[in-house]
Every structure is written in C-alpha cells, then in structure tokens.
Amino acid sequence: MRFRELAVYLEKLEKTSSRNEITQILAELFKKSHPSEIDKIVYLVSGELAPNYKGIVFNIAERLMMRIIAKAYDVKVEDVKVAFKEKGDLGEVAGSFAKEKGGNIEISAVFARMLEIAAEGGGGSQERKITKTAELFSSLDPLSVRFVARIPVGKLRLGFSDMTILDALSVMVKGDKSARPLVERAFNVSVDIGKIAKRVKERGLSGLKEVAPEPGTPIRPSLAERLPSAEKILEKVGEKVAIEPKYDGFRAMVNIWEEAGEKKVMIFSRNLENTTQMFPDLVDAIKKIKVKSAIFDAEAIGYDLKTGKFLPFQETVQRKRKHDIEEIAKKFPLKLFIFDILYKDGKSFLTTPFGERRKILEGTVGKVDGKIELTRQEIVDSPGEIRRLQKEYLTEGLEGALIKKIDAPYKAGARGYHWVKYKKTTEEGVADTIDCLMMGVNVGKGRRTGFGAGAFLVGIKKGEKFETVSKIGTGLTDEQWRELNKRAKKLFVSEKPKEYEVHKNLEPDTWAKPSLVVEILADEITRSPIHTAGLALRFPRLIRFRDEKNPDQVTTLRELEELFEMQKI
Ligand code: AMP
C-alpha cells in the first residue's frame, strides 16, 4: 500500500472521536493491507516503529524537527518557527511547505527509512538524521508528511489504545468484536501487537492458539483485585489460600534465555518497558539461576544496607534515573523477590495451577548472592491468620499482603480474584488508593501562587475516555506542589484532549495531555452530580507520582464503583 493511502486513513482517524467508528476505520485499513506490511501499519497508527519495550526512539526534539523541515523545503528556520507558532503543530507546518507532487512511496519503504533514521547514533548522527529525514520529507505529499513529521517528536496521538487495535483485528476477520477475547489472550501472552496482527492476517484466528510465551517478548503481568475484609477474601478466593508479603517496589518480569552460548537477561516493568539497565547488580545474580531459559514474575525492592530494612517506594524509585546507576546501586542495593514462574526450558506454565507452579519455582530458585530470594508464602484458611500475617508484614515495613488462589492459572494481563491485595487501608475507609490521571491545573492563589498550580483536576478511565473524580486543592506538601507544577508544565496543551470528559464548571485553567498518573488516597467515595464519573473523592491526598504507570493503567470506573460499593459493607 502507498503511504498516501495510509495518510488518508490517518486523517479520518484524527477527525473521529467515536471509538466504534475508529474501530471500523482501522478494521478496513487492516483488511486492505498486505500481510507483509500490517505489522508496520499497526505500529505507525500508534505513532511508533516497534513495540515500546524495544526502546526504539528518534531523539528528535521540536527544535531539531524545525531544522529538518527548513532543510527539506529549502526555507529559513525562522520561517518554520513562525509557522509553528501560528499552527502549534509541526506536522501541519511540514504539510504546509510540502509540494503536491511526491506521494508514490510505499508504506514499507517509508517505514524502513524511519527505522534507519531512528537507529542513527554516535558522532555526527544528528547531521545524518537531519539529512535523511529531510530527504524522506521531500519525497512525501503534504498529507503524508503531516503524519510522518509527528512521529519522531512523539505527537501522533490519534486517541485510541492497543485495545482498539485488538477490536479492529477481530472486526477484520469476523465482522464484529466477538473474537476480541481470543485476540487479547494472545496479546497478553506475547505483547508485540504488530506480530499478533501479522499472525491473524496470515493464519486467521486459529493462528492465535499457538501463541506461546517466548523469553525476550514481554507477557502482560497479572494484577490484583481488592476486597474489603479478610472474611470476604476467603469467601471469594477459596477456603484455603496462599498468602505472601506485598513488596512495594518495582514489578520485574524476568526473562532469561541463551543466545549463541551466552545467557541473556531482560527485565520488563509492569508497563512492559525494558528496565534491564536499571538493575545491573540483579542481572548478574539472575544469570546464576540454574536454568537455560525462564520467565519469572517478581518484585525488586531497595533496602538499607545498614539496618537491612526495606526502603519506601520513593527511594527505590531513584533507580529510574538513567545516570549514576552504579552509584545508586551501591547506596541502595536491591533484593529481587521471585513469586511466580511462567516458563522454563521450553515449557509454558501459564495454565498450570498456582500451587504446582510454586513447587516448580521452589525447585528452580533459591537464595542467590543475598540478592535473589524466593518470596515466602504460607497456606492459611482463617481470617485471623490473614490479619495476623498482614500485621507482621506491615511491621517489617512492607505494604501488606497478597492472597492468592491456589488452583488458578497465571492470568496474564488480567485483574481478578486469583490475586487479592490486603493493604494497610483495607479495613478502614476506602479500601485502596486510586490511581488517577492528572488532566489539568488551576493557577494557585495566595501562598501557592509561587508553585504555579493551586489545584489540579484528576480523573479515572472509562473505556478510552477519562472522566473526572476530583479537583484537588489540598492534601499536598509544599514539596509535592512544587513537583506537581514542574511536571505539569511539560504537559500543557492548548485544547482539551478529545478523550477527556469534563463538566464545564470544572474546566481547568490549563489542560494537560494524558501522561501523569498520581496515586490518591481518599477518606470516602461519594456520588457526584458534577464529576463526569458520577463519583467523587472526599478528602483526597496525594500519595505519590506513579511514574511506572501510564494513562492506560489508571483506575477504571468499574474498579472505583467496586470500591464505592465496598464502603457499604
Ligand atoms: P497493584 O499494583 O496495587 O495491583 O498490586 C499488585 C502489585 O504488587 C504487583 O504489580 C506487584 O508489583 C506487587 N507485588 C508485591 N509483592 C507481590 C507478590 N508477593 N505477589 C504479586 N505481586 C506482588
């Protein structure tokens, strides 16, 4: 397919806000595409060149893009700047300079050239990037370049997520969304959405049945549900349950395999980002585990070298800084607590009951170098024991407990009652903290003028939309206000993002694009006529910025409604 044809679809998608229509447009596009290009199309409509975990980035900032546009169309950088000020979008700027001629170039060719540009590195790479991108632009028609120019600067947001792509794949083969669960199951086990699309295109739905875990490609992690009391937990999870401490660190999906006689290790976060470079100390220890290949589910947490006490998440999270890792690793060493095994030496255990997986895990992992440990576990059958163990974990500085169903398979990508968290707040007020999206800010009044933001609007997720639940103006320390302001500034956009649903009386002074996730603790959830979620948070307090979560992972309306119902019990 020619890129110009894809650009027509991209324009249609840009103009559509109904999720159903977007799904239909995508399905039609996928249907028309060739099996050799569908993976590339799937990445491109998401504004990417590869799944996130592959970490392919352009490193092209807006200023550099302006120089590229100037070079491509032989105009002055100053003129590009003026046009950018006027239009506010570099895609449109590039489109306005482009000539109608170009446009016969194939999608695969554009994609290959973009990959080549992203791969440029080392001395002189900036100049090579400019030249190659400018060459690419000058071979494109105005509509195509409008979209191509947005990708390197991370601005091709068409307002839908991977889930809509999965729906569209179902519509492509079945004419409706009925195959979505099957497509989603395959995606959960192997998150390369391009590869999944290609498989459906080549082999139809039956091709998905063979999708199996493959070390090096992330599996979507299983997630925990909440319940209001230890009694309810036993009622729902089982008469006998496994209970484990809940560590408040980084989720680490550990992948091990051999390549050319060498052991490879890759660690993925809960968001499926490749976080391996954050853990050089753990990687060495992981290599000592006696397996050829394996996928483990685990949590990495920092501890104080002197006291041996676990560190709060805020300190463990310092590892996120990309520089000084070695330095930080010395100051705040980590321990990796492995709690599940999903694959070993060619065999998948996704459908193996947890009790059996635990035995396999015990036979595979022991203590390594004081850095790796098997998560301790007890089997219990009374609410009293659950409460006792939870208290024990809390006094050790841990977050609480996880209660697990003994005969459950590993539910990749699913939140369910196979895992239930029992945290400090479980039996008081709102049973859990709520992860909200920061949607916009109001400027501060009085003392807080100095911080910039004086209040901020937060929301939860309903399908592809974000609906508001609170405008938070208190419950932050001065330090948190400063931090919020610093982060918010980078996210300001001139118009309300199309996935936001906000009552007009609550519209903030400045909108923020969907990016920043904040963890909020509230005293109560109440019905609300003004917040679009229909529910509001009373006495909200900011617990922390959840950098490891993306907007797709904020609390959903269904979960908030469950928390609301739990208060009544
Ligand atoms: P939540 O993110 O609140 O849904 O809680 C589940 C999270 O707890 C997982 O994503 C893990 O990162 C973390 N976790 C800590 N300890 C455990 C454990 N023993 N079993 C499973 N998850 C754990």
XYZ file of C-alpha atoms and ligand atoms in Angstrom:
592
model
C 0.000 0.000 0.000
C 1.194 3.503 -0.750
C 1.852 5.748 2.221
C -0.502 8.327 0.771
C -3.390 5.870 1.153
C -2.469 5.284 4.797
C -2.364 9.048 5.339
C -5.988 9.303 4.180
C -6.916 6.783 6.885
C -4.846 8.637 9.470
C -6.702 11.820 8.610
C -10.033 10.054 9.034
C -8.926 8.653 12.393
C -7.786 12.075 13.507
C -11.211 13.523 12.816
C -13.147 10.757 14.566
C -13.788 10.587 18.272
C -16.283 7.699 18.420
C -14.438 4.557 19.434
C -16.752 2.389 17.350
C -16.071 4.392 14.221
C -12.331 4.345 14.908
C -12.526 0.544 15.207
C -14.342 0.293 11.856
C -11.841 2.560 10.111
C -8.912 0.568 11.497
C -10.545 -2.734 10.533
C -10.999 -1.518 6.956
C -7.392 -0.358 6.832
C -6.131 -3.690 8.196
C -8.269 -5.581 5.706
C -6.726 -3.703 2.788
C -3.174 -4.122 3.996
C -0.817 -6.865 2.843
C 0.445 -9.456 5.391
C 3.965 -8.130 4.854
C 3.004 -4.613 5.931
C 0.229 -4.971 8.525
C 2.709 -5.044 11.435
C 4.263 -1.795 10.248
C 0.847 -0.194 9.823
C -0.131 -1.220 13.355
C 2.997 0.423 14.781
C 2.573 3.558 12.669
C -1.069 4.195 13.623
C 0.129 4.062 17.237
C 2.815 6.643 16.429
C 5.610 4.075 16.872
C 8.031 1.965 14.873
C 8.052 -1.030 17.214
C 6.518 -2.188 20.483
C 7.541 0.088 23.348
C 9.761 -2.430 25.070
C 12.141 -2.454 22.120
C 13.023 1.110 23.077
C 13.317 2.497 19.545
C 13.449 6.262 19.930
C 14.228 9.029 17.484
C 15.791 11.573 19.827
C 14.461 14.313 17.595
C 13.221 17.296 19.596
C 10.991 20.023 18.215
C 13.934 22.344 17.559
C 15.695 19.732 15.507
C 12.477 18.993 13.627
C 12.252 22.650 12.660
C 15.726 22.460 11.138
C 14.707 19.301 9.276
C 11.624 20.981 7.824
C 13.692 24.003 6.781
C 16.193 21.768 5.003
C 13.562 19.571 3.333
C 11.741 22.519 1.740
C 14.653 24.895 1.406
C 13.164 27.592 3.618
C 14.594 29.556 6.541
C 14.412 28.065 10.036
C 12.931 31.408 11.108
C 10.001 30.913 8.718
C 9.422 27.442 10.109
C 9.395 28.884 13.634
C 6.809 31.494 12.668
C 4.622 28.828 11.075
C 4.974 26.642 14.176
C 3.918 29.489 16.433
C 0.864 30.026 14.284
C -0.187 26.384 13.795
C 1.127 24.811 17.013
C 1.803 21.504 15.267
C 4.925 20.532 13.371
C 3.020 18.039 11.232
C 0.866 20.800 9.828
C 3.871 23.036 9.396
C 5.685 20.389 7.338
C 2.490 19.741 5.340
C 2.105 23.431 4.524
C 5.571 23.575 2.925
C 5.341 20.232 1.080
C 4.653 20.057 -2.629
C 1.735 18.121 -4.078
C 3.958 16.039 -6.362
C 5.511 13.265 -4.162
C 3.424 10.547 -2.595
C 4.035 7.403 -4.590
C 6.210 5.838 -1.977
C 5.189 2.530 -0.347
C 4.487 2.251 3.395
C 7.232 -0.361 3.809
C 9.784 1.965 2.213
C 8.824 4.907 4.458
C 8.942 2.608 7.469
C 12.385 1.253 6.576
C 13.737 4.775 6.202
C 12.266 5.845 9.527
C 13.844 2.834 11.226
C 17.162 3.749 9.690
C 16.855 7.321 10.988
C 15.971 6.141 14.499
C 18.958 3.795 14.501
C 21.435 6.613 13.756
C 23.805 7.113 16.662
C 27.338 8.156 17.504
C 29.439 11.007 16.147
C 27.768 13.160 13.516
C 24.490 11.306 13.915
C 22.499 14.493 14.361
C 23.530 15.821 10.972
C 22.838 12.457 9.340
C 19.412 12.394 10.974
C 18.648 15.848 9.603
C 19.742 14.934 6.096
C 17.932 11.598 5.973
C 14.704 12.897 7.468
C 14.708 15.917 5.170
C 15.206 13.594 2.184
C 12.293 11.460 3.343
C 10.054 14.503 3.786
C 10.802 15.858 0.352
C 9.637 12.588 -1.204
C 6.237 12.767 0.514
C 2.994 14.573 -0.349
C 1.609 17.187 2.105
C -0.899 14.866 3.796
C 1.636 12.076 4.337
C 4.308 14.359 5.708
C 1.817 15.836 8.154
C 1.654 12.479 9.924
C 5.224 11.312 9.348
C 6.607 14.534 10.902
C 4.617 13.982 14.085
C 6.043 10.533 14.809
C 9.676 11.440 15.665
C 8.546 14.200 18.036
C 6.028 11.884 19.715
C 2.978 13.864 18.632
C 0.995 11.347 16.614
C -1.741 10.763 19.130
C -4.901 9.582 17.498
C -6.791 8.976 20.733
C -7.032 5.193 20.855
C -5.073 2.460 22.569
C -3.873 -1.052 21.772
C -7.264 -2.351 22.916
C -8.976 -0.634 19.978
C -6.455 -2.233 17.637
C -7.341 -5.649 19.103
C -11.033 -4.928 18.498
C -10.256 -3.876 14.946
C -8.385 -7.132 14.295
C -11.490 -9.010 15.415
C -13.695 -6.898 13.145
C -11.270 -7.516 10.265
C -11.714 -11.305 10.421
C -15.193 -11.745 11.926
C -17.016 -8.551 11.005
C -17.645 -7.860 14.711
C -15.856 -7.737 18.074
C -16.659 -11.313 19.056
C -13.083 -12.550 18.565
C -11.592 -9.831 20.774
C -11.138 -12.147 23.821
C -9.166 -14.592 21.679
C -7.018 -11.855 20.162
C -6.497 -10.260 23.568
C -5.447 -13.549 25.149
C -2.739 -13.956 22.525
C -1.653 -10.342 23.001
C -1.409 -10.847 26.783
C 0.988 -13.727 26.273
C 3.076 -12.004 23.607
C 2.692 -8.230 23.648
C 4.128 -7.442 20.256
C 0.885 -6.172 18.717
C 2.417 -5.990 15.234
C 3.336 -9.664 15.400
C -0.178 -10.566 16.577
C -1.735 -8.591 13.717
C 0.519 -10.325 11.210
C -0.368 -13.733 12.571
C -4.118 -13.028 12.343
C -3.655 -11.766 8.794
C -1.581 -14.761 7.713
C -3.276 -17.600 9.543
C -6.601 -16.298 10.781
C -7.820 -16.758 14.329
C -6.586 -20.332 14.539
C -3.030 -18.999 14.268
C -3.509 -17.333 17.640
C -3.984 -20.588 19.512
C -0.303 -21.386 19.107
C 0.897 -18.091 20.587
C 3.148 -19.123 23.476
C 5.482 -17.299 25.851
C 8.844 -16.509 24.375
C 11.641 -15.172 26.592
C 12.540 -11.695 25.350
C 8.961 -10.735 24.451
C 7.037 -9.494 27.487
C 3.993 -11.240 28.927
C 1.429 -8.833 30.345
C 1.572 -9.112 34.131
C -1.281 -10.391 36.229
C -2.959 -7.814 38.510
C -4.607 -7.947 41.909
C -8.211 -7.224 42.948
C -9.353 -5.660 46.199
C -11.837 -6.887 48.777
C -12.935 -5.122 51.962
C -12.073 -7.723 54.596
C -10.210 -10.927 55.339
C -13.576 -12.759 55.583
C -14.619 -11.637 52.096
C -11.235 -12.662 50.773
C -11.626 -16.234 51.970
C -15.185 -16.321 50.639
C -14.101 -15.246 47.192
C -10.606 -16.697 46.754
C -11.062 -20.108 48.366
C -11.266 -21.914 51.695
C -7.521 -22.366 51.651
C -5.375 -19.643 50.177
C -1.723 -18.777 49.750
C -0.612 -15.575 51.445
C 2.551 -13.663 50.607
C 4.019 -10.311 51.634
C 3.315 -7.461 49.220
C 6.552 -5.650 48.481
C 6.279 -2.033 47.428
C 8.969 -1.846 44.798
C 9.247 -2.393 41.055
C 7.446 -5.152 39.251
C 10.091 -7.181 37.474
C 9.141 -9.734 34.843
C 12.437 -11.532 34.470
C 13.239 -13.176 31.120
C 16.236 -15.482 30.721
C 17.399 -17.266 27.594
C 20.507 -18.402 25.783
C 21.773 -16.938 22.562
C 24.928 -18.140 20.836
C 26.029 -19.910 24.021
C 25.561 -16.761 26.092
C 22.984 -16.113 28.794
C 20.699 -13.167 28.121
C 18.558 -11.426 30.731
C 15.810 -8.914 30.148
C 13.600 -7.349 32.799
C 10.253 -5.754 31.971
C 8.251 -3.428 34.198
C 4.550 -3.607 34.904
C 4.220 -1.237 31.924
C 6.260 -3.599 29.799
C 9.108 -1.186 29.482
C 12.515 -2.761 29.230
C 14.033 -1.792 32.599
C 17.057 -4.124 32.449
C 19.592 -1.274 32.559
C 18.183 -0.189 35.931
C 19.311 -3.422 37.561
C 22.917 -4.277 36.615
C 23.505 -5.861 40.054
C 20.444 -8.085 39.780
C 21.208 -9.147 36.213
C 24.489 -10.736 37.322
C 22.732 -12.654 40.091
C 19.903 -13.726 37.763
C 22.435 -15.282 35.394
C 23.410 -17.656 38.190
C 19.945 -19.225 38.408
C 20.299 -22.747 37.066
C 18.036 -22.635 34.006
C 18.598 -22.448 30.269
C 15.567 -20.255 29.802
C 12.803 -18.996 32.069
C 10.247 -16.277 32.700
C 9.726 -15.289 36.339
C 7.359 -12.808 37.917
C 8.981 -10.853 40.736
C 9.267 -7.596 42.647
C 12.531 -5.698 43.211
C 12.776 -3.580 46.327
C 15.534 -1.421 47.809
C 16.821 -1.881 51.349
C 19.021 -0.018 53.755
C 22.456 -1.558 53.782
C 22.986 -0.837 57.494
C 19.657 -1.766 59.044
C 18.524 -4.261 56.415
C 15.102 -2.521 56.410
C 13.161 -2.184 53.179
C 13.001 1.272 51.680
C 9.835 3.118 50.819
C 8.974 3.133 47.136
C 10.097 6.765 46.731
C 13.659 5.745 47.469
C 13.659 2.531 45.482
C 12.397 4.571 42.538
C 15.656 6.549 42.385
C 16.854 3.760 40.122
C 14.675 5.242 37.418
C 17.317 7.874 36.852
C 19.288 6.624 33.911
C 22.653 8.006 35.050
C 24.638 7.102 38.177
C 23.017 3.675 38.280
C 26.175 2.028 39.608
C 26.449 4.686 42.319
C 22.795 4.317 43.346
C 23.094 0.517 43.239
C 25.811 0.747 45.888
C 23.880 3.127 48.098
C 20.512 1.441 47.740
C 21.029 -2.218 46.940
C 18.018 -4.178 45.754
C 16.595 -7.548 46.502
C 14.587 -9.453 43.978
C 11.710 -11.465 45.413
C 10.512 -14.031 42.894
C 6.911 -15.118 43.363
C 5.942 -16.936 40.182
C 7.284 -18.932 37.260
C 5.584 -18.783 33.862
C 8.009 -20.631 31.638
C 11.043 -22.840 31.983
C 13.311 -24.515 29.440
C 10.820 -24.523 26.599
C 7.712 -25.273 28.648
C 4.919 -22.796 29.390
C 3.221 -22.933 32.799
C 0.575 -20.323 32.141
C -2.235 -22.836 32.562
C -0.570 -24.806 35.374
C -2.338 -24.227 38.747
C -0.503 -21.810 41.056
C 0.162 -24.467 43.708
C 2.072 -26.549 41.150
C 3.845 -23.524 39.727
C 5.006 -22.700 43.237
C 6.548 -26.187 43.591
C 8.350 -25.791 40.270
C 9.535 -22.369 41.404
C 10.827 -23.759 44.699
C 12.750 -26.395 42.753
C 14.260 -23.743 40.492
C 15.123 -20.701 42.618
C 16.943 -20.429 45.919
C 18.921 -17.620 47.503
C 21.481 -16.099 45.166
C 24.240 -13.749 46.402
C 21.930 -12.206 49.013
C 20.193 -10.547 46.044
C 17.585 -13.037 44.952
C 15.066 -14.758 47.157
C 12.008 -16.858 46.788
C 9.023 -14.912 48.166
C 7.942 -16.507 51.400
C 4.475 -17.983 51.440
C 2.058 -19.614 53.843
C -1.121 -21.530 53.239
C -3.925 -20.320 55.528
C -7.658 -20.898 55.983
C -8.853 -18.362 58.558
C -9.435 -14.596 58.575
C -7.477 -14.336 61.836
C -4.362 -15.781 60.217
C -4.677 -13.412 57.266
C -4.897 -10.437 59.645
C -2.008 -11.696 61.781
C 0.303 -12.189 58.808
C -0.673 -8.877 57.279
C 0.246 -7.105 60.554
C 3.522 -8.983 60.627
C 4.332 -7.823 57.091
C 3.378 -4.234 57.932
C 5.712 -4.152 60.937
C 8.503 -5.280 58.619
C 7.869 -2.136 56.573
C 6.045 -3.916 53.746
C 2.883 -2.747 52.029
C 0.568 -5.531 53.123
C -0.289 -8.967 51.832
C -1.301 -10.658 48.623
C -3.713 -13.519 48.882
C -3.586 -15.959 46.002
C -5.867 -18.684 44.693
C -4.017 -21.977 44.841
C -5.593 -23.648 41.809
C -5.644 -20.621 39.480
C -3.721 -20.422 36.198
C -1.467 -17.395 35.642
C -3.889 -14.789 34.325
C -1.704 -12.723 32.007
C -2.900 -9.137 31.689
C -5.934 -9.731 33.888
C -7.062 -8.309 37.186
C -9.108 -10.890 39.047
C -9.862 -12.640 42.310
C -6.995 -15.075 41.766
C -4.868 -12.384 43.473
C -6.299 -10.080 46.122
C -4.369 -7.361 47.873
C -4.828 -6.686 51.528
C -3.235 -3.388 52.359
C -2.985 -1.197 55.415
C -6.136 0.668 54.456
C -8.199 -2.405 53.546
C -10.403 -2.441 56.610
C -10.774 1.329 57.022
C -12.426 3.966 54.752
C -11.696 3.469 51.067
C -10.118 0.048 50.694
C -7.319 1.086 48.392
C -5.585 4.051 46.861
C -6.820 5.201 43.471
C -4.548 5.821 40.505
C -5.808 8.920 38.733
C -4.809 10.814 35.624
C -3.819 14.449 36.104
C -5.968 16.231 33.497
C -5.288 19.924 34.061
C -4.383 22.591 36.586
C -5.697 25.829 38.015
C -3.250 28.545 38.899
C -2.528 28.995 42.577
C -3.955 31.718 44.725
C -2.463 33.192 47.881
C 0.557 31.416 49.264
C 0.611 28.858 46.487
C 0.958 31.372 43.643
C 4.668 30.650 43.844
C 4.176 26.977 42.988
C 2.123 27.668 39.848
C -0.603 25.060 40.237
C -3.042 25.671 43.090
C -5.420 22.870 42.258
C -5.491 20.070 39.755
C -8.186 18.042 38.141
C -7.932 14.272 38.220
C -9.891 11.528 36.545
C -10.281 7.822 36.109
C -10.747 5.748 32.990
C -13.922 4.592 31.316
C -13.154 2.731 28.090
C -10.982 5.116 26.111
C -12.301 8.183 27.963
C -11.153 9.891 31.128
C -13.857 11.129 33.493
C -13.226 13.416 36.445
C -13.478 12.412 40.114
C -11.838 15.271 41.973
C -10.357 18.713 41.826
C -7.577 18.520 44.365
C -6.568 21.719 46.124
C -5.285 20.392 49.451
C -3.555 17.282 50.716
C -0.175 18.029 49.152
C 3.019 19.079 50.906
C 4.849 22.162 49.595
C 7.406 19.850 48.060
C 4.661 17.888 46.267
C 3.096 21.111 44.918
C 6.457 22.153 43.529
C 6.979 18.744 41.947
C 3.476 18.698 40.503
C 3.982 22.091 38.980
C 7.281 21.111 37.428
C 5.775 18.007 35.878
C 2.519 19.673 34.794
C 4.333 22.400 32.860
C 5.766 19.851 30.462
C 2.312 18.509 29.670
C 0.321 21.650 28.912
C -1.728 21.603 25.718
C -3.853 24.385 24.290
C -7.011 22.367 23.771
C -8.915 19.821 25.800
C -7.675 16.332 24.745
C -10.504 14.584 22.963
C -10.575 11.649 25.360
C -11.408 13.937 28.346
C -14.982 14.296 29.580
C -15.278 17.228 31.931
C -18.259 19.243 33.205
C -17.916 22.854 32.033
C -17.853 24.207 35.607
C -14.798 22.118 36.341
C -12.733 23.033 33.301
C -9.213 23.902 34.479
C -7.186 26.989 33.509
C -4.764 24.782 31.604
C -5.250 21.318 30.150
C -2.591 18.655 30.493
C -2.185 15.886 27.937
C -2.759 12.361 29.284
C 0.547 11.357 30.846
C 0.939 11.914 34.593
C -0.540 9.281 36.910
C -0.997 10.177 40.579
C -1.854 7.830 43.421
C -4.586 9.282 45.593
C -5.869 8.196 48.989
C -9.362 9.385 49.855
C -11.415 9.174 53.034
C -14.569 8.377 51.175
C -16.095 7.953 47.733
C -19.420 9.730 47.255
C -21.951 10.095 44.437
C -21.407 13.287 42.463
C -23.684 15.171 40.065
C -20.843 17.279 38.685
C -17.931 14.897 38.225
C -18.424 13.040 34.963
C -17.510 9.684 36.573
C -20.640 10.115 38.717
C -18.448 9.551 41.765
C -16.146 11.883 43.673
C -13.271 11.504 46.125
C -13.624 13.147 49.535
C -10.528 14.466 51.327
C -8.096 13.308 48.679
C -4.385 13.212 49.482
C -1.543 12.718 47.032
C 0.446 9.635 47.964
C 2.933 9.723 45.106
C 3.561 10.240 41.415
C 3.287 6.873 39.725
C 5.935 7.174 37.065
C 5.840 3.498 36.317
C 2.187 3.662 35.261
C 0.871 5.075 32.040
C -2.597 6.578 31.447
C -3.940 3.222 30.277
C -3.379 1.859 33.753
C -5.278 4.337 35.882
C -8.137 3.003 37.996
C -11.197 2.227 35.899
C -14.750 3.381 36.599
C -15.683 -0.245 37.273
C -12.993 -0.532 39.941
C -13.998 2.780 41.508
C -17.624 1.643 41.622
C -16.495 -1.539 43.359
C -14.578 0.487 45.935
C -17.695 2.623 46.389
C -19.851 -0.468 46.966
C -17.304 -1.894 49.413
C -17.735 1.097 51.716
C -21.295 -0.023 52.373
C -20.325 -3.425 53.692
P -1.389 -3.420 42.483
O -0.322 -2.831 41.609
O -1.810 -2.483 43.564
O -2.499 -4.036 41.678
O -0.762 -4.643 43.301
C -0.126 -5.694 42.671
C 1.355 -5.378 42.606
O 2.002 -5.793 43.804
C 2.061 -6.151 41.537
O 2.029 -5.405 40.344
C 3.478 -6.306 42.056
O 4.263 -5.261 41.532
C 3.359 -6.073 43.547
N 3.727 -7.219 44.388
C 4.474 -7.136 45.504
N 4.600 -8.309 46.100
C 3.915 -9.214 45.357
C 3.661 -10.616 45.489
N 4.110 -11.343 46.511
N 2.895 -11.191 44.533
C 2.398 -10.463 43.499
N 2.612 -9.138 43.344
C 3.361 -8.513 44.265
